[in-house]
C-alpha cells in the first residue's frame, strides 16, 4: 500500500443526534482509486436519513456512479445502509439498533465497500453507530428480598445486583442511590477491569422487635441527556443473629478455556469460608445474573465448581464475566467476580464472496486484466484467521491482493479462444491455522472471440478437370476454407482475384459462389484455344478488419472429339482437277500418292486412320491405314481404265469418331495425250465469271482515278513494247529449247514439280509445247486454258531476295529462290519469237508449288518422261 493521508471532517449539532464524519483516503498500487470514508451516525435514525455525501467526500462525479454501476457490498447478511446513485448519498435503509447489533462492544461500526466498474474501483465505508440514551437501567429482579440477622454488626455488607443498561459510554449507568438511609448506606466499588459492584452497608444495628421488615429503594441513574433511571425494591426481613458472613478466598477469579471445550468441562472452582459453625457456617454457591450467561455456565452449589453447559464461540464472545455468590444458612453472603477468557480454535473455514465478476473476457485481453474481485473472510483470529487465496497454476490466471481480505483475479498471460474456449477457474482459500481449513469456489469464465485467425484452405493448390464444349453455368469445382474463429469472424466469403488472360478478365471465364465456394463456368471452353486456366481464389472472413488467404485452382480442360480431320493433300479445288499418273508399267506396291491429313484435337482424338471407301477398281489400289499411302496391290495392265477415281475416308479415334473424305484422281497412262481426253471438265470459266463481277464493280469505283494516269500508262506501254520487239527480233530464228529445273525439296514437303518448254518457230501457230521430266513421282497437271500472261510484278515476300530475269538464247526465266530448304515461288517465262517481231509472244510458266497447275494457251504434244527423280540433296541440272 502506498502513502496516504487522512482528513477528518466533523459535523456537529446540538441535541442527541450530533454525529461525526471522518474521511480517510488511502492510495494503493493495486486499484486505480482506493479511498475510505468514515461516518459516525446515531442509532435509531429513521429510514431514508442521509448518512453522508460520498460524491463530495470521495471527490467523485455523480455520472461516474451511474456509468460504474456503483453498488454497496457488505460482508454481513443485513444491509443497514443503501446508496442513492442519483444524488450520490448514503441513506439509512433499515433502522439500526446499536444494542442489538453490537451489544457492549465499542466502538460499533459497519464496514462497507462501494464498488465501481469500468475501471474497477473500491472505496471503503466505515459507519460508526453512536449510542443514544434509548434504554433505561433495568434491574434483573423486580424485587430483592434479604434476611438480616439482628445480630449483624455495624459495617456488615450486603451485595446487591447491578442494574443492566444496554447503552454504553455516558449513556450507561453512572450512579446508584439508596433510599432511605436510616439503617443502611450504599457503597459503590470498581473492579480492576472497570466494572462496578454494589454493597449495602449496615450503619446501625437492627432491632427485630422494633421493626421486623425494612423496605428500601435502590435507584440506578444513567448519564444520558435527559437521564433515565431504574429502580428496585429491597425488602429486608430481620432475623435472629448470625454473626458471620461467608468470605471468598479471592475477589476476582480468572480462567481460560478453548471454544471447543465439551459440555460438563470444569472451568474453575471458587471457595468461600464462613466463621460460623454449624448450620450458620454452611455455604452454598450460586451465579448471579450476569449478561444472560446462565445457559453457558453453571456452578455446583456445594463444591463451587463452575462447569460448561452450553456451546462456546470465540467469534461471538471472547470473554465471559460471572458474578458468584456465596451464602450461608443465615442468609449472609459474599460475592466474587469470575473472568473466563475463551481461546480461539481453528473451527471456521474461510468464506469466499464474489464482489464483482465478468463472465466473458475477449481473447485479446492483455495480461493483468481484472476478471473478478473477491472478498475472503475467516472469523477465526490470528493465524487461524489469516487466509491465502490461490488458483490452479495450470490456468493463465493469478491472484493479487488489494488488502487483507480483498483479492483480485487477473489474467497472467495471453488467452486463445481457439485453444481453450472457456475456463473453470477453481479458487481455493486456505487459512494458516493448525489443521487448516479451506474453501473452494468455481468461476466459469468464457473467452469471447476476436478475429485473429485467417481462413485456411485444405491445400494451397487445387486441380480440377472440365470437358471442353461445356454448357455455361456448369459447376466445375468446389473449394473449401475453414476458420478457427467463431460467429461472424468465421463466416467465409469466396472471391476471384480479378486478373487478365489473353486480354480477357478471369471473370469472363469462371465465376464463384461467394458462400459455397463452388466455381462455375461462365462460357464454354475450347481445348484447342486454351489447355488450362489458372485462377486464384481468395477466402475472406467477416471479421473487422477482415482476414484472408489465397489458393490456386488449376482448371485443366479435357479434349473432346469436336474437330473433323482436315486433309492437307491432295488439295481439293473447284476450279481445276489434279490427278496422279500411274504408268502402266508400275509394279506391285507402287506409291501412287500420299493422303496427308491432320486433326487439331489431341490424344486418341487425333489418331487418324485411313481406308479406301470407294474405288472404281478395289483390286488395284490400297490405302495404308496409318500413313495414308496409296499403293498398287497388283500389276497394272492395259485393260485397266485410264481414269480411276478413289475416295479415301480419314477417321479419327474419338468417341464418337469423326471423319473426312478426299477424292483422289488417278490416271493410268504412259503419255499425256492419252490422259487429256479423260480430264476435260474444266471450271476456269466459272471462276472467271465469278471474279468478273468483282472486277467490274472495282473498275467503276476507280475509273475516274485511272483516267488521270491512262495517258502515262499508254506511253509507258508503248515504250515497253518497242523495247521488247527490238529484243525479240534479234533472236527470231533457230530458238533453242531451254528447260528449267527447280530446286528439289529437302524437308519432306510434297515434291511435285513439272517443267515445260515451248519450242517457237517462225510461225507462232506451229509452236509446240513439250513436257519435261517431272520432279515428283506421279503428278499430272491438267491443262485448262490458254492466255497471254503479262509479266507479274510481284514483291518478293521472303527476305531481301529479289527475282532475277535471265535470258538464255532468247528465253527469259524469273525464279524466286529457296529459303530454309523450301521452294516458295518459282516462275518460268518463255519468249517465242517469229520473223515478225510484232507477233512475238511472252508466255509465263506456272510457279512450282505443292499444288502444281500449268495452263497453256493451246494443246500440243505432251510427252512424259517416266524417269523418277531421286530424293535427297540432288540438285537440278540445266542442259
Coordinates of N, CA, C and O in Angstrom, one line a residue, residues 495-501 504-511 535-538:
X495 N -13.9 -15.2 -53.2 CA -13.9 -14.2 -54.4 C -12.7 -14.7 -55.3 O -11.8 -15.4 -54.9
X496 N -12.9 -14.3 -56.6 CA -11.8 -14.5 -57.5 C -11.0 -13.2 -57.6 O -11.5 -12.1 -57.7
X497 N -9.7 -13.4 -57.6 CA -8.8 -12.3 -57.9 C -8.8 -12.0 -59.3 O -8.6 -12.8 -60.2
X498 N -9.2 -10.7 -59.6 CA -9.5 -10.3 -61.0 C -8.2 -10.0 -61.7 O -7.6 -8.9 -61.5
X499 N -7.8 -10.9 -62.6 CA -6.6 -10.7 -63.4 C -7.0 -11.0 -64.9 O -8.1 -11.5 -65.1
X500 N -6.1 -10.7 -65.7 CA -6.4 -10.8 -67.2 C -5.7 -12.1 -67.7 O -4.6 -12.5 -67.3
X501 N -6.3 -12.6 -68.7 CA -5.8 -13.7 -69.5 C -6.2 -13.5 -71.0 O -7.4 -13.5 -71.3
X504 N -8.6 -10.8 -71.6 CA -9.9 -11.0 -71.0 C -9.7 -11.2 -69.5 O -8.7 -11.8 -69.0
X505 N -10.7 -10.7 -68.8 CA -10.7 -10.9 -67.3 C -11.1 -12.4 -67.0 O -11.9 -13.0 -67.7
X506 N -10.6 -12.9 -65.9 CA -10.9 -14.2 -65.5 C -12.4 -14.4 -65.2 O -13.0 -15.5 -65.3
X507 N -13.0 -13.3 -64.8 CA -14.5 -13.3 -64.5 C -15.3 -13.6 -65.8 O -16.5 -14.0 -65.7
X508 N -14.7 -13.5 -67.0 CA -15.4 -13.8 -68.2 C -15.3 -15.3 -68.5 O -16.0 -15.8 -69.4
X509 N -14.5 -16.0 -67.7 CA -14.3 -17.5 -67.9 C -15.0 -18.3 -66.9 O -15.8 -19.2 -67.2
X510 N -14.8 -17.8 -65.6 CA -15.4 -18.6 -64.5 C -16.0 -17.6 -63.5 O -15.6 -16.4 -63.5
X511 N -16.8 -18.1 -62.6 CA -17.4 -17.3 -61.5 C -17.4 -18.2 -60.3 O -17.3 -19.5 -60.4
X535 N -6.5 -19.9 -61.9 CA -7.1 -18.8 -61.2 C -6.7 -18.8 -59.7 O -6.3 -19.8 -59.2
X536 N -6.9 -17.7 -59.1 CA -6.6 -17.5 -57.6 C -7.9 -17.2 -56.9 O -8.6 -16.2 -57.3
X537 N -8.2 -18.0 -55.9 CA -9.4 -17.8 -55.1 C -9.0 -17.2 -53.7 O -8.1 -17.7 -53.1
X538 N -9.7 -16.2 -53.3 CA -9.5 -15.5 -52.0 C -10.6 -15.9 -51.1 O -11.8 -15.8 -51.5

